Coordinates of C-alpha atoms in Angstrom, one line a residue:
M1 CA -5.9 114.4 -205.9
A2 CA -2.4 115.8 -206.2
G3 CA -0.4 116.8 -203.1
P4 CA -0.2 120.3 -201.8
A5 CA 1.2 123.0 -204.1
A6 CA 3.7 125.4 -202.5
G7 CA 2.5 129.0 -202.5
R8 CA -1.1 128.3 -203.6
P9 CA -4.0 129.1 -201.3
R10 CA -5.5 126.1 -199.6
L11 CA -9.3 125.4 -200.1
A12 CA -11.5 123.2 -198.0
V13 CA -15.1 122.2 -198.5
W14 CA -17.2 121.0 -195.6
K15 CA -20.6 119.3 -195.2
F16 CA -23.0 119.5 -192.3
A17 CA -26.7 118.7 -192.3
S18 CA -27.7 119.1 -196.0
C19 CA -28.5 117.3 -199.2
D20 CA -25.0 117.9 -200.8
G21 CA -26.6 120.0 -203.6
C22 CA -24.3 123.0 -203.1
Q23 CA -21.2 120.9 -203.1
L24 CA -22.4 119.3 -206.4
T25 CA -22.8 122.8 -207.8
L26 CA -19.0 123.2 -207.3
L27 CA -18.4 119.9 -209.1
D28 CA -20.8 120.9 -211.9
C29 CA -18.6 123.9 -212.7
E30 CA -16.6 121.4 -214.8
D31 CA -14.3 123.4 -217.0
E32 CA -14.3 126.4 -214.6
L33 CA -13.4 124.0 -211.8
L34 CA -10.2 123.1 -213.6
S35 CA -9.3 126.8 -213.7
V36 CA -10.0 127.1 -209.9
A37 CA -8.0 123.9 -209.2
A38 CA -5.0 125.5 -211.1
E39 CA -5.1 128.5 -208.7
V40 CA -5.7 126.7 -205.4
D41 CA -4.7 123.6 -203.5
I42 CA -8.0 121.7 -202.9
A43 CA -6.9 120.3 -199.5
Y44 CA -10.1 118.9 -198.2
F45 CA -13.3 118.0 -200.2
L46 CA -14.7 114.6 -199.4
E47 CA -17.4 114.9 -202.1
A48 CA -14.6 114.9 -204.7
S49 CA -11.8 112.9 -203.1
S50 CA -11.0 110.8 -200.0
A51 CA -7.7 112.5 -199.7
V52 CA -7.6 114.6 -196.5
G53 CA -5.2 117.5 -196.1
S54 CA -4.9 118.9 -192.6
G55 CA -5.4 122.6 -191.9
P56 CA -4.9 125.5 -191.7
Y57 CA -6.9 126.5 -194.8
D58 CA -7.0 129.8 -196.5
L59 CA -10.7 129.5 -197.5
S60 CA -13.3 127.1 -196.2
L61 CA -16.7 126.6 -198.0
V62 CA -19.3 125.2 -195.6
E63 CA -22.5 123.6 -196.7
G64 CA -25.3 122.5 -194.3
S65 CA -26.9 123.6 -191.0
I66 CA -26.0 122.8 -187.4
T67 CA -28.4 120.1 -186.1
T68 CA -26.4 117.9 -183.7
P69 CA -24.0 118.4 -180.8
D70 CA -21.3 116.9 -183.0
D71 CA -22.0 119.5 -185.7
L72 CA -21.5 122.2 -183.1
R73 CA -18.1 120.9 -182.1
R74 CA -17.0 120.3 -185.6
I75 CA -17.9 123.8 -186.9
Q76 CA -15.9 125.4 -184.1
H77 CA -12.9 123.3 -185.3
V78 CA -13.5 124.4 -188.9
R79 CA -13.6 128.0 -187.8
R80 CA -10.3 127.6 -185.9
V81 CA -8.4 126.1 -188.9
S82 CA -9.9 128.5 -191.5
K83 CA -8.6 132.0 -192.4
R84 CA -11.8 132.8 -194.2
L85 CA -15.1 130.9 -193.9
V86 CA -17.9 131.2 -196.5
T87 CA -21.3 129.5 -196.0
I88 CA -22.9 128.2 -199.2
G89 CA -26.6 127.4 -199.6
A90 CA -29.8 127.9 -197.7
C91 CA -29.0 125.2 -195.1
A92 CA -25.8 127.0 -194.1
T93 CA -27.2 130.5 -194.3
A94 CA -30.7 130.0 -192.9
G95 CA -31.0 126.5 -191.4
G96 CA -32.6 125.0 -194.6
I97 CA -35.6 122.8 -195.0
Q98 CA -34.6 121.0 -191.8
A99 CA -35.2 124.2 -189.9
L100 CA -39.0 123.6 -190.4
R101 CA -38.7 121.5 -187.3
D102 CA -38.1 124.7 -185.4
F103 CA -41.9 125.3 -185.6
A104 CA -42.7 121.9 -184.1
D105 CA -41.6 119.5 -181.4
V106 CA -38.5 117.7 -182.6
R107 CA -38.8 115.1 -179.8
E108 CA -42.2 114.1 -181.1
F109 CA -40.8 113.7 -184.6
A110 CA -38.0 111.5 -183.4
S111 CA -40.5 109.3 -181.4
I112 CA -42.5 108.8 -184.6
V113 CA -39.6 108.2 -187.0
Y114 CA -37.1 106.1 -185.0
A115 CA -37.7 102.8 -183.2
R116 CA -35.2 103.9 -180.5
P117 CA -35.3 107.7 -180.3
D118 CA -33.2 107.6 -177.1
Y119 CA -30.2 106.9 -179.4
I120 CA -30.8 110.1 -181.4
A121 CA -28.6 113.0 -180.4
T122 CA -30.0 116.2 -181.9
L123 CA -30.3 119.9 -181.0
E124 CA -33.7 121.5 -180.5
R125 CA -33.2 123.7 -183.6
S126 CA -31.6 123.6 -187.0
T127 CA -29.5 126.7 -187.1
P128 CA -27.3 128.5 -189.7
I129 CA -23.5 128.5 -189.3
S130 CA -23.5 132.2 -188.4
A131 CA -25.4 131.4 -185.2
H132 CA -22.3 129.6 -183.9
V133 CA -19.1 131.1 -185.4
P134 CA -18.1 134.2 -187.3
V135 CA -18.8 134.0 -191.1
D136 CA -16.9 136.1 -193.7
F137 CA -19.6 135.8 -196.4
E138 CA -22.9 134.1 -197.0
L139 CA -23.8 132.8 -200.4
R140 CA -27.5 132.0 -200.6
G141 CA -29.5 129.6 -202.8
C142 CA -31.1 126.2 -202.8
P143 CA -28.9 125.2 -204.5
I144 CA -26.4 128.0 -205.0
D145 CA -25.7 129.4 -208.4
K146 CA -22.4 128.3 -209.9
R147 CA -21.7 131.7 -211.4
Q148 CA -22.0 133.3 -208.0
L149 CA -19.9 130.6 -206.4
L150 CA -17.1 131.2 -208.9
E151 CA -17.3 134.9 -208.2
V152 CA -17.0 134.3 -204.5
I153 CA -14.0 132.0 -204.8
S154 CA -12.3 134.4 -207.3
A155 CA -13.0 137.4 -205.0
F156 CA -11.4 135.8 -202.0
L157 CA -8.4 134.7 -204.0
A158 CA -8.0 138.3 -205.2
G159 CA -8.5 139.7 -201.7
R160 CA -11.7 141.7 -202.6
R161 CA -15.3 141.6 -201.5
P162 CA -17.5 139.3 -203.7
F163 CA -20.0 141.1 -206.0
V164 CA -23.3 139.3 -205.5
P165 CA -26.4 141.4 -206.3
A166 CA -28.9 142.0 -203.5
H167 CA -31.8 143.1 -205.7
S168 CA -34.9 141.0 -206.2
V169 CA -35.8 138.3 -208.8
C170 CA -38.1 140.9 -210.4
V171 CA -34.9 142.6 -211.8
E172 CA -33.8 139.3 -213.3
C173 CA -37.2 138.9 -214.8
K174 CA -37.0 142.3 -216.5
A175 CA -33.5 141.6 -217.8
R176 CA -34.6 138.2 -219.2
G177 CA -37.7 139.7 -220.8
N178 CA -40.2 137.6 -218.7
V179 CA -43.8 138.7 -218.5
C180 CA -44.7 139.1 -214.8
V181 CA -46.6 136.0 -213.9
M182 CA -48.6 137.8 -211.1
V183 CA -49.7 140.6 -213.4
A184 CA -50.3 138.5 -216.5
H185 CA -51.6 135.2 -215.1
G186 CA -52.5 135.9 -211.4
T187 CA -49.9 133.4 -210.3
P188 CA -48.6 133.9 -206.8
C189 CA -44.9 134.7 -206.8
L190 CA -42.3 135.5 -204.2
G191 CA -40.0 137.3 -206.7
P192 CA -40.6 140.8 -205.4
V193 CA -39.1 139.8 -202.0
T194 CA -36.5 137.2 -203.0
Q195 CA -32.9 137.9 -203.8
A196 CA -31.7 137.4 -207.3
G197 CA -29.4 134.6 -208.3
C198 CA -31.3 131.9 -210.1
G199 CA -31.7 133.9 -213.4
A200 CA -35.5 134.0 -212.8
L201 CA -35.7 130.4 -213.6
C202 CA -39.3 129.6 -212.4
P203 CA -41.0 132.8 -213.8
A204 CA -39.4 132.0 -217.2
F205 CA -41.5 128.9 -217.3
N206 CA -44.7 130.7 -216.0
R207 CA -44.3 129.5 -212.5
G208 CA -44.1 131.8 -209.4
C209 CA -40.8 132.2 -207.6
Y210 CA -40.4 129.9 -204.6
G211 CA -38.0 132.0 -202.6
C212 CA -35.0 129.7 -203.0
F213 CA -32.4 132.5 -202.5
G214 CA -34.0 134.0 -199.4
P215 CA -35.1 137.6 -198.8
M216 CA -33.6 140.4 -200.9
E217 CA -32.0 143.4 -199.3
S218 CA -35.1 145.4 -198.4
P219 CA -38.2 143.2 -198.9
N220 CA -41.7 144.6 -198.5
A221 CA -43.3 141.3 -197.5
R222 CA -46.4 143.0 -196.0
A223 CA -47.3 144.6 -199.3
L224 CA -46.7 141.3 -201.1
N225 CA -48.9 139.5 -198.6
A226 CA -51.8 141.8 -199.4
Q227 CA -51.3 141.2 -203.1
L228 CA -51.1 137.4 -202.6
R229 CA -54.4 137.5 -200.6
E230 CA -56.0 139.4 -203.5
L231 CA -54.9 136.5 -205.8
G232 CA -56.9 134.2 -203.5
M233 CA -54.2 132.7 -201.2
S234 CA -55.4 131.6 -197.8
T235 CA -53.5 132.2 -194.6
P236 CA -52.2 128.5 -194.5
E237 CA -51.0 128.9 -198.1
L238 CA -49.3 132.2 -197.3
V239 CA -47.5 130.7 -194.4
R240 CA -46.5 127.7 -196.4
V241 CA -44.8 129.7 -199.2
Y242 CA -42.6 131.4 -196.7
R243 CA -41.7 128.3 -194.7
T244 CA -39.6 126.4 -197.2
F245 CA -35.9 126.8 -197.9
N246 CA -35.4 129.9 -195.9
A247 CA -38.1 129.7 -193.2
T248 CA -36.0 131.2 -190.4
E249 CA -34.7 134.2 -192.3
E250 CA -36.1 137.1 -190.4
P251 CA -38.1 138.8 -193.2
F252 CA -39.7 135.4 -194.3
R253 CA -40.3 134.3 -190.7
Q254 CA -41.9 137.6 -189.9
A255 CA -44.1 137.6 -193.1
A256 CA -45.5 134.1 -192.1
E257 CA -46.1 135.2 -188.5
E258 CA -47.9 138.4 -189.6
A259 CA -50.1 136.4 -192.0
E260 CA -51.1 134.2 -189.0
E261 CA -51.7 137.2 -186.7
A262 CA -53.8 138.9 -189.3
E263 CA -56.1 135.9 -189.5
E264 CA -56.4 135.7 -185.7
T265 CA -57.3 139.4 -185.5
E266 CA -60.0 138.9 -188.2
S267 CA -61.4 135.9 -186.4
D268 CA -61.6 137.8 -183.1
T269 CA -63.5 140.6 -184.7

C-alpha cells in the first residue's frame, strides 16, 4: 500500500466480532474500489494490507459487534481517532448472529464449548457499536450491499448525508417485477417489514425474505405476524424468523416477543 497522500481524506476499516463479509464487500467493489482509492488515503485496512497508518482518520468504517472487554476498549479508541464513524453490517448495527446469545446463558455456552471456560473473557451480551460510542451513520445488511457502501463513502467525501432508502423489500420486488411469493405461493416472507438493499434477491428466486437488512422505517410486524400464522407458521417458527441477523433490532425483537406472548395467552385461555 502506498504511503499517505497529502490533502486526501484518510480512511480506516476496522473489524470487531464478525465474519469479515462486509469488509469483503468493499474488496469486491474491484474497479470501483480503484476509484475510491484514488480519492482517499486508505490508512488502515488489515483485510487488504498489513500496513498500519496511525490516526487521526477522516472516516472509519467499522464491522462487527462488541463482545469482549477488549472490544469495548478498542471501539472507544477508534471513536477518539475518527472524525466520522460509520458502522457497516448487521453485526455492527444490531449485534449480528452472535447476539442470539443474548437470549440464553453465555456462561453455559462457554462451559460446553471450551475446555477451560475460565480463560474466556466475554461480555454478557453482543451489542452494536452505537450502544457504546456515537455513530454518524449505520449501513445495514448481512452482508452490506456494495452499491450502498459506495454511496456512503461518496457521500461522506462530498460532505453530504448518504442516500440509502428506508422503504421495504416489497418496493424492490415491484421494481424488479417479482411476483409476490406470499400471495402467489403462500411462502412466508419478511419482505414487508425489512429494509430494502439486497435488490429483492431471495424473492426473485421464489424464496421468502430472511430479513438480512433489518427492519424498514415503519414496519407493521403485528400485521405480518397474523398473515404468517395464516400461512401455517407456528409460534416457534415465527420467533425463529425474527431471531437471525438482526434479532436485537427493536421491531424484530418485539415481533418475536409478541408472538411468544400471544401463544402464552392462548394457552392460558
